mmCIF file with all atom_site columns, C-alpha atoms in Angstrom:
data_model
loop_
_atom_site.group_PDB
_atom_site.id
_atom_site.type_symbol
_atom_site.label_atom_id
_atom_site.label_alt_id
_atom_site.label_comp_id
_atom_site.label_asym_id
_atom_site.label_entity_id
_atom_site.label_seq_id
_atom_site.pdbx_PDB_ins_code
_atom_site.Cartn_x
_atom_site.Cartn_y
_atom_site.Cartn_z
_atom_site.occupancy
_atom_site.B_iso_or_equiv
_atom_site.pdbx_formal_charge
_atom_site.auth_seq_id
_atom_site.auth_comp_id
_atom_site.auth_asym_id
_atom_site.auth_atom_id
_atom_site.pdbx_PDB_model_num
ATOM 1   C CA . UNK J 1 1   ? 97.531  104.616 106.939 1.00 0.00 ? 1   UNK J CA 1
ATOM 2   C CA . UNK J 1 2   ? 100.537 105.158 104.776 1.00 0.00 ? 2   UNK J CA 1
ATOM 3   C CA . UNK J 1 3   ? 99.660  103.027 102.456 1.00 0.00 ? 3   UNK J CA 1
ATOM 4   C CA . UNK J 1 4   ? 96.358  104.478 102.093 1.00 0.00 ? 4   UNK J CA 1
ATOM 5   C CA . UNK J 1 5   ? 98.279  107.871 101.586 1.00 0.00 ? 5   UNK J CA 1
ATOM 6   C CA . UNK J 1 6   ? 100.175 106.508 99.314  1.00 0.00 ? 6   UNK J CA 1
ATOM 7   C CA . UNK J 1 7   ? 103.375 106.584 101.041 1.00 0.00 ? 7   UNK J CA 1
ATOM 8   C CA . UNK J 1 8   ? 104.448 103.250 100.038 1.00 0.00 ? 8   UNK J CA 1
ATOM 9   C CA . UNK J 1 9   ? 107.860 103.600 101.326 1.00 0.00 ? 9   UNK J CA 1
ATOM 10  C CA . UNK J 1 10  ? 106.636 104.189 104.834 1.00 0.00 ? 10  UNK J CA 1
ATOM 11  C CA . UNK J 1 11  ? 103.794 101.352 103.938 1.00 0.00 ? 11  UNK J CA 1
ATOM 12  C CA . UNK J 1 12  ? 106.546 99.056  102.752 1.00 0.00 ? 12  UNK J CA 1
ATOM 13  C CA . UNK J 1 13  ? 108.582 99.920  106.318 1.00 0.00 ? 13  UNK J CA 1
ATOM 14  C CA . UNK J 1 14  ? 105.874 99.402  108.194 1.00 0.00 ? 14  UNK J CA 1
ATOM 15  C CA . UNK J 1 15  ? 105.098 95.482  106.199 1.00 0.00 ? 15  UNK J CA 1
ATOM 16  C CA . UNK J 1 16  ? 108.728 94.728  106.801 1.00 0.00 ? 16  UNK J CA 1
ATOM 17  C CA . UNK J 1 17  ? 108.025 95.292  110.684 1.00 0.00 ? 17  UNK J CA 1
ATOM 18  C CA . UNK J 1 18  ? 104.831 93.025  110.826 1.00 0.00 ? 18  UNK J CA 1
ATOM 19  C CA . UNK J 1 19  ? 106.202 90.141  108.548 1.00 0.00 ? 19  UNK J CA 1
ATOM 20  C CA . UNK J 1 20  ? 108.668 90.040  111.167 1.00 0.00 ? 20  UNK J CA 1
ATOM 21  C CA . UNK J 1 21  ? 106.825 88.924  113.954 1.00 0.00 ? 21  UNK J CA 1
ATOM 22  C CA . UNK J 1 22  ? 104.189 87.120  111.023 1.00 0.00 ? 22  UNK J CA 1
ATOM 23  C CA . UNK J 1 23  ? 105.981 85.965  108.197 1.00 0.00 ? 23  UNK J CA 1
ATOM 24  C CA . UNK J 1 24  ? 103.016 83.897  107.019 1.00 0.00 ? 24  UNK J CA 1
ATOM 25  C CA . UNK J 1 25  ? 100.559 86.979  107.229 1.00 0.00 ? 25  UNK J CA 1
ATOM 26  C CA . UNK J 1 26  ? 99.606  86.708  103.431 1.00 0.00 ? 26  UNK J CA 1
ATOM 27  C CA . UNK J 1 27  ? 97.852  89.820  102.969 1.00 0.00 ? 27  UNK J CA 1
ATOM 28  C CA . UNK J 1 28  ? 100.568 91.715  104.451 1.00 0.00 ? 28  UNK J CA 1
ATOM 29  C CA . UNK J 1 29  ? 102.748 89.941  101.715 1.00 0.00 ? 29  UNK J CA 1
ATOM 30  C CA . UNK J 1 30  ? 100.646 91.194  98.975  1.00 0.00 ? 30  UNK J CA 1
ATOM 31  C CA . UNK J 1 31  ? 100.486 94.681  100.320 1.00 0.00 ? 31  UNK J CA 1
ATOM 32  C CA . UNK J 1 32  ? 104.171 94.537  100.242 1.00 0.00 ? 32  UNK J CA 1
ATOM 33  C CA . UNK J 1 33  ? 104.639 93.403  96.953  1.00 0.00 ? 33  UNK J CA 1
ATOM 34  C CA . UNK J 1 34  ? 101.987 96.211  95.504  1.00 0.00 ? 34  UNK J CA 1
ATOM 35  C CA . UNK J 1 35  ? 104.581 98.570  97.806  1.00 0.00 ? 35  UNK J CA 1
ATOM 36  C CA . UNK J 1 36  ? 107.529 97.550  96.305  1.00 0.00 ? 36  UNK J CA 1
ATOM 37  C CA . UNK J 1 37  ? 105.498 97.653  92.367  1.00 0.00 ? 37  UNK J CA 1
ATOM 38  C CA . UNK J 1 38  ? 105.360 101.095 93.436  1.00 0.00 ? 38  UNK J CA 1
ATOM 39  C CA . UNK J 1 39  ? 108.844 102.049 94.857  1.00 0.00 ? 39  UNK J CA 1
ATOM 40  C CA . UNK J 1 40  ? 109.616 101.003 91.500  1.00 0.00 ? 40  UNK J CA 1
ATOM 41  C CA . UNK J 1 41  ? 111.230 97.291  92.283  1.00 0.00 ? 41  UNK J CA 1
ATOM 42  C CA . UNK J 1 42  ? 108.845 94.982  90.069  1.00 0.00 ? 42  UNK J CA 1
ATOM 43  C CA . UNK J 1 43  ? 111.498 91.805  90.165  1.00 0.00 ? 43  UNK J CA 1
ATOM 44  C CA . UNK J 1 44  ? 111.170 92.199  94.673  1.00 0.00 ? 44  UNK J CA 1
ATOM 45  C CA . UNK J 1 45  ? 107.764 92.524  94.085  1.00 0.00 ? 45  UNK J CA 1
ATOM 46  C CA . UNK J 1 46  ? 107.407 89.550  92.017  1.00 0.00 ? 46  UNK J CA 1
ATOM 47  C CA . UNK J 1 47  ? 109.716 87.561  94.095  1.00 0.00 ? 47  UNK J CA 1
ATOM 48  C CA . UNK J 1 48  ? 106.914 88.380  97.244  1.00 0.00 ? 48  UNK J CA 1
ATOM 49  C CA . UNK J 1 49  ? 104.066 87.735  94.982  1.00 0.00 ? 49  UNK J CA 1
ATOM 50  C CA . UNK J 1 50  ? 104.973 84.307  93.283  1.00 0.00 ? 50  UNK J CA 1
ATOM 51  C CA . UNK J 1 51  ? 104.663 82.299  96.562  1.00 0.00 ? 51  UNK J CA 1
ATOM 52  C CA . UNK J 1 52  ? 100.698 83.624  96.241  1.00 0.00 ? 52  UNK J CA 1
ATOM 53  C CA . UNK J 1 53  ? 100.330 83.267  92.927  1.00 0.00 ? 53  UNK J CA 1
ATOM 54  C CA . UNK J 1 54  ? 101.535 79.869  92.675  1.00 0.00 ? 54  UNK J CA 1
ATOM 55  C CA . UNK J 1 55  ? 99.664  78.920  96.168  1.00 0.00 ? 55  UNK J CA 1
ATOM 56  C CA . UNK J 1 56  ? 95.799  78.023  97.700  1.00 0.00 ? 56  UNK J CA 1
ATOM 57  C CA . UNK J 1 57  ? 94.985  81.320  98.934  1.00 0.00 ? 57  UNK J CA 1
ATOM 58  C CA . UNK J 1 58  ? 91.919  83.120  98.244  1.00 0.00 ? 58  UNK J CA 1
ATOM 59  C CA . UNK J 1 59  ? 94.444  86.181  97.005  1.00 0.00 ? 59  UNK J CA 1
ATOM 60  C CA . UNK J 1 60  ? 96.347  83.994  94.486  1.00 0.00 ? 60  UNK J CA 1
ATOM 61  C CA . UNK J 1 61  ? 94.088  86.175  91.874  1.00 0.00 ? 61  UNK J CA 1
ATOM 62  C CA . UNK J 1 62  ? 94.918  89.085  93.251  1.00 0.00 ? 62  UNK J CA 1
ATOM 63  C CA . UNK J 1 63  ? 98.829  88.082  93.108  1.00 0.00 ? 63  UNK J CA 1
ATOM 64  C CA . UNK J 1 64  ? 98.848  86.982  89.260  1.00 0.00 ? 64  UNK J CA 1
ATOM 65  C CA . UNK J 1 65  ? 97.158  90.303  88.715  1.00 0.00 ? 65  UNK J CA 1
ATOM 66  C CA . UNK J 1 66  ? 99.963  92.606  90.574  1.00 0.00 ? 66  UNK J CA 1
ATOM 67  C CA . UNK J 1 67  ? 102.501 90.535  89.078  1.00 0.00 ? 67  UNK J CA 1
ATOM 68  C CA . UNK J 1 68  ? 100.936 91.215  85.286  1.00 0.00 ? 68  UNK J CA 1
ATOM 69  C CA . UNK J 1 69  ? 101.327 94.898  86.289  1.00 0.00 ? 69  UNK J CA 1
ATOM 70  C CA . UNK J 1 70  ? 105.131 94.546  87.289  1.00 0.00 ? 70  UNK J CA 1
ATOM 71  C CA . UNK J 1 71  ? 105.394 93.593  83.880  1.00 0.00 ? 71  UNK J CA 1
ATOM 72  C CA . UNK J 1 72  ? 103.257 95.955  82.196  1.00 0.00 ? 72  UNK J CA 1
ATOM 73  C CA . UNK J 1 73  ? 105.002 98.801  84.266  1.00 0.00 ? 73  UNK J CA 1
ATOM 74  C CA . UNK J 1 74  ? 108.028 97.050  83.131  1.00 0.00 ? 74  UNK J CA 1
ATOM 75  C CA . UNK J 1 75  ? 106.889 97.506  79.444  1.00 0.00 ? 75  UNK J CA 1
ATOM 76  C CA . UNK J 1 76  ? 107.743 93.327  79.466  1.00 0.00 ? 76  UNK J CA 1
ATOM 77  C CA . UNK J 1 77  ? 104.327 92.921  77.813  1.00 0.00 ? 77  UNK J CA 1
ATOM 78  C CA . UNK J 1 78  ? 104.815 89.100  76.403  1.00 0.00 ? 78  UNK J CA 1
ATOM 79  C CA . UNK J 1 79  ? 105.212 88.692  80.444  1.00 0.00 ? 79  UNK J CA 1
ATOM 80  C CA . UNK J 1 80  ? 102.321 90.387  81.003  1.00 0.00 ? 80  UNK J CA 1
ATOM 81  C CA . UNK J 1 81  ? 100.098 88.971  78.743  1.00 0.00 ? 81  UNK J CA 1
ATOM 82  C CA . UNK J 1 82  ? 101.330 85.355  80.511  1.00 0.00 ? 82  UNK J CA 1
ATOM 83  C CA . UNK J 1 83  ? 100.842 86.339  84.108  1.00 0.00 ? 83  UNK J CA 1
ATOM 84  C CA . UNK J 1 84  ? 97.083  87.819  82.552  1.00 0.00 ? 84  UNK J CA 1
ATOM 85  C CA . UNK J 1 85  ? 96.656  84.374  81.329  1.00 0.00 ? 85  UNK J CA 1
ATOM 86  C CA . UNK J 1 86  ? 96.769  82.521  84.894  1.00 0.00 ? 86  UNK J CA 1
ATOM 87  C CA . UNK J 1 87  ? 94.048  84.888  86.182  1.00 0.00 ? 87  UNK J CA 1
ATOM 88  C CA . UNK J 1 88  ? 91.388  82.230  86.463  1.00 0.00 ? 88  UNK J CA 1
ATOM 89  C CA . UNK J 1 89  ? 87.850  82.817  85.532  1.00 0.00 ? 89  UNK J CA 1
ATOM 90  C CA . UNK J 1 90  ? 86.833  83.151  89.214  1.00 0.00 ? 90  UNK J CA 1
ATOM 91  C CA . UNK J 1 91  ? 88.793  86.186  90.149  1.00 0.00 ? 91  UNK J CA 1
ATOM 92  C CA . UNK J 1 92  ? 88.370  89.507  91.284  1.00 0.00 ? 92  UNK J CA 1
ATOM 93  C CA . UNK J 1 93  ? 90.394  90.792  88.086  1.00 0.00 ? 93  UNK J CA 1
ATOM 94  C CA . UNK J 1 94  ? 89.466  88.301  85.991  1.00 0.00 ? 94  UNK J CA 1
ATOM 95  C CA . UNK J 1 95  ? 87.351  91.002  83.557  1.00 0.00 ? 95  UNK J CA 1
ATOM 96  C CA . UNK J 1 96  ? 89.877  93.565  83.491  1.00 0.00 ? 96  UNK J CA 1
ATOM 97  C CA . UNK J 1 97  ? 92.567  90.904  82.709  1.00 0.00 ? 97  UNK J CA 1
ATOM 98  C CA . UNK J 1 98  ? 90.764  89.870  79.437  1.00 0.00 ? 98  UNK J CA 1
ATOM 99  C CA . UNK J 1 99  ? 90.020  93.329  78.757  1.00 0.00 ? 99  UNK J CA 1
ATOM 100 C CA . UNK J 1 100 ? 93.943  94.247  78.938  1.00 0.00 ? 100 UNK J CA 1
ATOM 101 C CA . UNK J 1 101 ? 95.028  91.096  76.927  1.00 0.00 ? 101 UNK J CA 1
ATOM 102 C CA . UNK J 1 102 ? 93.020  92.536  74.185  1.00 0.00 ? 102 UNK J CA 1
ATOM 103 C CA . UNK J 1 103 ? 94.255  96.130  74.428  1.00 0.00 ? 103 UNK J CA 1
ATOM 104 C CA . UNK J 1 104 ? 97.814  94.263  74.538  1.00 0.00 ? 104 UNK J CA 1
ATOM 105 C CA . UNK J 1 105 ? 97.149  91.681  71.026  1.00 0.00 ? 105 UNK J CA 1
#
């Protein structure tokens, strides 16, 4: 719910608690690392996100994509342009990556 609110101090709390008692819970992982994009601590964020980025998962799109917006929050756009660049061709974001590379040439 608080993330949904957009409370994503309370969201981040409440991820800390479940990964816990789940530490492998990779979704909960993600939805930290977008928390902590948005409390304004990119390099945390990044630091949560890598292991999914850099992994199997079916969210390792969805990772490289949060982690390009670290940077681009960041204003770090030669880092953002090279997480952009690992979003493969099969993900969710992989349109809106392309179009953002351009907008950032």
């Amino acid at each position: 719910k608080a993330f949904a609110a957009a409370d994503y101090a309370k969201a981040l709390a409440a991820l800390d608690q479940l990964l816990t008692s789940d530490p492998g819970n990779i979704t909960a992982q993600q939805y930290k690392g977008i928390c902590l994009i948005e409390t304004n601590r990119s390099a945390e964020a990044r630091a949560v996100l890598a292991p999914i980025a850099n992994g199997q998962s079916a969210l390792r799109g969805e990772a490289n994509w949060y982690i390009a917006l670290s940077y681009l929050k960041e204003e770090n756009y030669t880092a953002c342009k090279t997480a952009l660049q690992n979003i493969e061709p099969d993900a969710d974001h992989y349109k809106k990556a392309q179009e953002l590379l351009k907008e950032l040439k």
